[in-house]
Amino acid sequence: MQKILVARPIFPEVVERLKAHFEVDWNDGPALAPDELVRRLADKDGALTAGDMIDAAVLAAAPRLRVVANMAVGYNNFDIAAFNAANVLATNTPDVLNESTADFGWALMMAAARRITESERWLRDGQWQGWRHDGFLGVDIHGSTLGIIGMGRIGQALARRARGFDMRVIYHNRSRVAPDVEAELAAQYRPKADLLREADHVVLVLPYTPENRHTIGAAELALMKRTATLTNIARGGIVDDAALAVALRERRIAAAGLDVFEGEPGVHPGLLSVPNVVLTPHIASASETTRRAMANLAADNLIAGLGVGPHATQPPNPINPQVLGKARS
Ligand code: GLV
């Protein structure tokens, strides 16, 4: 029987599914330290990860490893060039999380704009003395301009939600989306700087790559309206969190909603001390249904990628399909 590592706690029934095909080493505790990950992968044929860093050194120390299935759509924790060089298949879990993640991005944007968590903290603190005409004035969502940076599947799901709120949608992306998609979403392309100047609410949904590091820093924040909000449901590092904390403190933008952070699970202390930011612990895809679907899809990828189970040849979500069928090197 082939051996796999399940590197993180996941739903027990998914581990049971995997046990029907593999000898499973399951880390049902905190994320493994890098040296422990290397040690546990040394004799494994496959692994199911969730954000664990897999680079050339890890692959070199795991000579049998042929498939690593990430339980996430983002895979910036994988060095794909190293996977290609070693002929190791990498897979992710796209699509099943699009709608839940878009729902959450919407909620975060609304919570930031309408000051929901800030006012709740104040109420719980016992500070509410009665209704006031100017209590926690926020900025409107309906009728405003939504600026989406990253018009992939989740960005498009956000654009569809904008229709129900009578919003104008502008977007920025590495490349323009097909004209029929632009037309269907009523979304207009803008260069990044123009989008930042025009949008009332900016939402980030682009993948993390080294080029996307600090896509939003001090210079970009300075372009935004003072009444604008910024929501990040993409990855930590896409925003310069230190610069954002300053912009929020100085009210250079109205508010922010952040689900991801540079150096997670650490959060920049400047963000923890400003009131006008909603902070959540990387849970945008975390509905019960969606997280189960992601775990099962990661398992499907591992089962198929290692050549067992009903879809023995073609895993559903190969990131680097060019290595399929090649011997491990
Ligand atoms: C979560 O962050 C994911 O990439 O799926």
XYZ file of C-alpha atoms and ligand atoms in Angstrom:
334
model
C 0.000 0.000 0.000
C 1.287 3.490 -0.821
C 1.950 5.802 2.103
C 0.622 9.334 2.477
C 0.889 12.159 4.968
C -2.191 14.184 5.835
C -0.313 17.183 7.155
C -3.211 18.959 8.870
C -6.334 18.197 10.871
C -9.160 17.582 8.369
C -12.612 16.025 8.556
C -12.216 12.454 9.936
C -14.474 10.963 7.255
C -12.048 12.225 4.597
C -9.176 10.543 6.424
C -11.298 7.351 6.456
C -11.754 7.644 2.673
C -8.000 7.965 2.260
C -7.395 4.971 4.524
C -9.290 2.787 2.046
C -6.477 3.464 -0.452
C -3.356 4.337 1.519
C -1.422 3.811 4.705
C -2.142 7.179 6.311
C 0.101 9.153 8.652
C -2.219 11.870 9.974
C -1.051 14.966 11.801
C -4.227 15.829 13.706
C -2.459 18.609 15.627
C -0.915 22.034 15.009
C 0.868 22.679 11.693
C 4.121 20.723 11.478
C 7.390 22.600 11.914
C 9.465 22.514 8.684
C 11.938 19.875 9.951
C 9.105 17.698 11.249
C 7.326 17.990 7.887
C 10.508 16.860 6.130
C 10.889 13.942 8.538
C 7.298 12.772 8.112
C 7.460 13.065 4.297
C 10.683 11.061 3.944
C 8.959 7.732 3.170
C 5.691 9.043 1.679
C 4.288 8.671 -1.851
C 1.785 11.488 -1.453
C 0.655 14.270 0.861
C -2.410 16.356 1.600
C -1.379 19.837 2.718
C -3.063 23.141 3.549
C -0.583 25.974 3.285
C 2.459 23.890 4.294
C 5.582 25.118 2.480
C 6.854 22.595 -0.098
C 10.024 23.674 -1.907
C 13.012 22.053 -3.621
C 14.665 21.065 -0.328
C 11.495 19.383 0.976
C 11.040 17.511 -2.321
C 14.687 16.425 -2.367
C 14.275 14.971 1.129
C 11.177 13.012 0.042
C 12.389 10.919 -2.916
C 9.216 8.790 -3.190
C 6.815 11.739 -3.142
C 4.808 11.972 -6.393
C 1.666 13.994 -5.562
C 0.957 16.847 -3.152
C -2.677 17.909 -2.908
C -3.241 21.341 -1.367
C -6.597 21.876 0.325
C -6.872 25.452 -0.966
C -7.264 27.177 -4.294
C -4.155 29.301 -3.644
C -0.844 27.464 -3.818
C 1.783 30.073 -3.070
C 3.088 27.573 -0.494
C 4.299 25.396 -3.400
C 7.447 26.126 -5.394
C 5.978 24.964 -8.688
C 9.312 25.198 -10.547
C 10.722 22.726 -8.006
C 7.685 20.449 -8.455
C 8.248 20.525 -12.222
C 11.972 19.799 -11.894
C 11.229 16.802 -9.648
C 8.210 15.618 -11.687
C 5.977 15.871 -8.646
C 2.317 16.622 -9.301
C 0.752 19.537 -7.422
C -3.022 19.928 -7.160
C -5.386 22.495 -5.604
C -9.125 22.866 -4.920
C -10.569 25.513 -7.256
C -14.239 26.243 -8.002
C -15.851 24.488 -5.014
C -15.096 27.554 -2.878
C -15.985 30.357 -5.317
C -19.425 31.249 -4.020
C -18.681 30.850 -0.296
C -15.548 32.966 -0.639
C -17.419 35.642 -2.586
C -20.180 35.637 0.078
C -17.572 36.199 2.746
C -15.788 38.952 0.812
C -19.114 40.678 0.452
C -19.827 40.348 4.172
C -16.388 41.703 5.055
C -16.786 44.666 2.705
C -20.207 45.455 4.162
C -19.006 45.036 7.735
C -16.145 47.463 7.095
C -18.299 50.016 5.245
C -21.118 49.943 7.810
C -18.854 49.623 10.856
C -20.532 46.489 12.136
C -17.804 45.001 14.317
C -16.595 48.398 15.523
C -20.083 49.342 16.742
C -20.654 45.892 18.226
C -17.487 46.171 20.306
C -18.674 49.565 21.560
C -22.117 48.175 22.447
C -20.619 45.175 24.288
C -18.408 47.629 26.134
C -21.575 49.161 27.639
C -21.054 52.505 25.922
C -24.453 52.790 24.212
C -26.498 55.612 25.793
C -29.265 55.800 23.175
C -29.947 56.414 19.476
C -28.063 59.270 17.832
C -28.440 60.718 14.351
C -24.685 60.528 13.863
C -23.934 57.214 15.531
C -21.401 55.178 13.551
C -22.004 56.826 10.192
C -20.626 54.617 7.470
C -20.420 54.557 3.704
C -23.055 53.061 1.415
C -22.601 49.928 -0.620
C -25.713 50.228 -2.810
C -25.294 52.484 -5.797
C -21.534 52.777 -5.306
C -18.605 51.654 -7.447
C -17.025 48.273 -6.737
C -13.391 47.877 -7.809
C -12.320 44.242 -8.096
C -8.609 43.524 -8.424
C -8.238 39.954 -9.721
C -11.112 39.012 -12.041
C -10.876 35.233 -11.786
C -13.668 32.940 -10.718
C -14.130 34.524 -7.262
C -13.837 38.059 -8.655
C -16.568 37.241 -11.147
C -18.768 35.826 -8.368
C -18.353 39.158 -6.542
C -19.274 41.083 -9.694
C -22.513 39.093 -9.966
C -23.393 40.000 -6.372
C -22.868 43.678 -7.195
C -25.877 43.648 -9.532
C -28.280 43.177 -6.645
C -26.847 46.283 -4.996
C -27.066 48.488 -8.111
C -23.312 48.913 -8.127
C -21.106 49.894 -10.998
C -18.301 47.339 -11.421
C -14.774 48.148 -12.527
C -11.951 45.651 -12.434
C -8.238 45.231 -12.902
C -6.593 41.961 -13.883
C -3.304 40.784 -15.420
C -5.227 40.464 -18.672
C -8.690 41.601 -19.641
C -11.383 38.962 -19.367
C -13.231 37.886 -22.540
C -15.599 40.542 -23.949
C -18.661 38.320 -23.437
C -17.756 37.880 -19.733
C -17.226 41.652 -19.360
C -20.610 42.201 -20.974
C -22.372 39.596 -18.842
C -20.943 41.078 -15.643
C -21.287 44.692 -16.844
C -17.697 45.098 -15.655
C -15.327 47.650 -17.132
C -11.561 47.167 -17.208
C -9.354 49.852 -15.634
C -5.610 50.259 -15.154
C -4.858 49.707 -11.465
C -4.296 53.381 -10.609
C -7.557 54.434 -12.277
C -9.453 51.719 -10.426
C -8.017 52.864 -7.101
C -9.009 56.474 -7.793
C -12.543 55.630 -8.937
C -13.696 52.796 -6.679
C -15.725 53.308 -3.506
C -14.964 49.773 -2.391
C -11.855 47.883 -3.499
C -11.799 44.103 -3.108
C -8.627 42.055 -3.667
C -9.033 38.552 -5.080
C -5.794 38.000 -6.977
C -3.401 35.093 -6.443
C -0.202 35.728 -4.492
C 2.927 35.706 -6.636
C 6.222 37.465 -5.898
C 5.205 40.149 -8.456
C 1.927 40.731 -6.589
C 3.667 41.392 -3.273
C 2.464 44.755 -1.944
C 0.102 45.336 -4.859
C -1.432 47.747 -2.342
C 1.151 49.813 -0.472
C 1.399 53.414 0.686
C 1.425 54.831 -2.871
C -1.675 52.885 -3.891
C -3.545 53.716 -0.672
C -2.802 57.385 -1.356
C -4.725 57.110 -4.641
C -7.897 55.834 -2.969
C -10.800 58.038 -1.892
C -10.846 59.020 1.779
C -14.316 57.446 1.962
C -13.242 54.179 0.329
C -12.906 50.731 1.858
C -10.357 48.007 1.086
C -11.112 44.298 1.488
C -8.479 41.565 1.215
C -9.699 37.976 0.822
C -6.737 37.003 -1.377
C -3.459 36.421 0.476
C -1.356 38.133 3.051
C 1.516 40.018 1.460
C -0.622 41.395 -1.368
C -1.221 44.349 0.959
C 1.555 46.130 2.846
C -0.110 45.729 6.254
C 2.127 48.310 7.950
C 1.226 50.947 5.341
C -2.445 50.023 5.611
C -2.399 50.416 9.396
C -1.021 53.958 8.972
C -3.621 54.830 6.304
C -6.428 53.576 8.557
C -5.121 55.381 11.619
C -4.771 58.638 9.693
C -8.193 58.068 8.066
C -6.685 58.281 4.609
C -9.208 55.582 3.721
C -12.416 54.940 5.660
C -12.076 51.297 6.611
C -10.747 47.879 5.697
C -11.823 44.251 5.933
C -9.004 41.723 6.149
C -9.195 37.941 6.184
C -5.520 37.357 5.331
C -2.318 38.857 6.700
C 1.398 39.108 6.158
C 3.013 36.578 8.518
C -0.218 34.768 9.462
C -1.254 33.832 12.114
C 0.549 36.954 13.306
C -1.307 40.220 12.690
C 0.501 43.561 12.396
C 0.094 45.328 15.775
C -0.854 48.544 13.974
C -3.927 46.792 12.594
C -4.927 45.431 16.000
C -4.967 48.922 17.476
C -7.094 50.796 14.901
C -10.884 50.680 15.175
C -11.766 50.967 11.491
C -10.714 47.511 10.364
C -12.600 44.219 10.483
C -10.213 41.323 11.113
C -11.041 37.655 10.527
C -8.744 34.597 10.755
C -8.500 33.375 7.120
C -12.005 31.906 7.002
C -13.387 33.176 3.682
C -14.057 29.663 2.376
C -15.096 28.324 5.775
C -18.697 27.278 5.353
C -19.363 23.739 6.545
C -20.353 22.600 3.050
C -17.461 24.243 1.258
C -14.691 23.135 3.592
C -15.977 19.531 3.334
C -16.056 19.863 -0.456
C -12.475 21.196 -0.452
C -11.217 18.362 1.738
C -12.929 15.754 -0.432
C -11.606 17.358 -3.614
C -8.059 17.340 -2.228
C -8.554 13.633 -1.409
C -9.910 12.974 -4.945
C -6.794 14.604 -6.372
C -4.491 12.517 -4.208
C -6.325 9.252 -4.943
C -6.356 9.846 -8.698
C -2.871 11.355 -8.780
C -1.378 8.296 -7.122
C -3.166 6.099 -9.607
C -5.767 4.438 -7.414
C -9.539 4.688 -7.157
C -12.116 5.205 -9.894
C -10.411 8.056 -11.792
C -7.052 6.310 -11.786
C -5.439 8.424 -14.483
C -6.584 12.038 -14.432
C -6.741 13.986 -11.171
C -9.402 16.689 -11.339
C -7.187 19.699 -10.560
C -3.575 19.325 -11.676
C -1.601 22.578 -11.355
C 1.316 21.209 -13.391
C -0.243 18.546 -15.661
C 2.953 18.397 -17.729
C 4.479 16.064 -15.110
C 1.676 13.496 -15.388
C 3.067 10.150 -16.460
C 6.719 11.178 -15.923
C 9.005 9.303 -13.555
C 9.970 11.030 -10.313
C 13.359 12.696 -10.604
C -7.630 29.746 0.895
O -7.028 30.697 1.256
C -7.484 29.145 -0.392
O -6.560 29.505 -1.134
O -8.283 28.253 -0.718
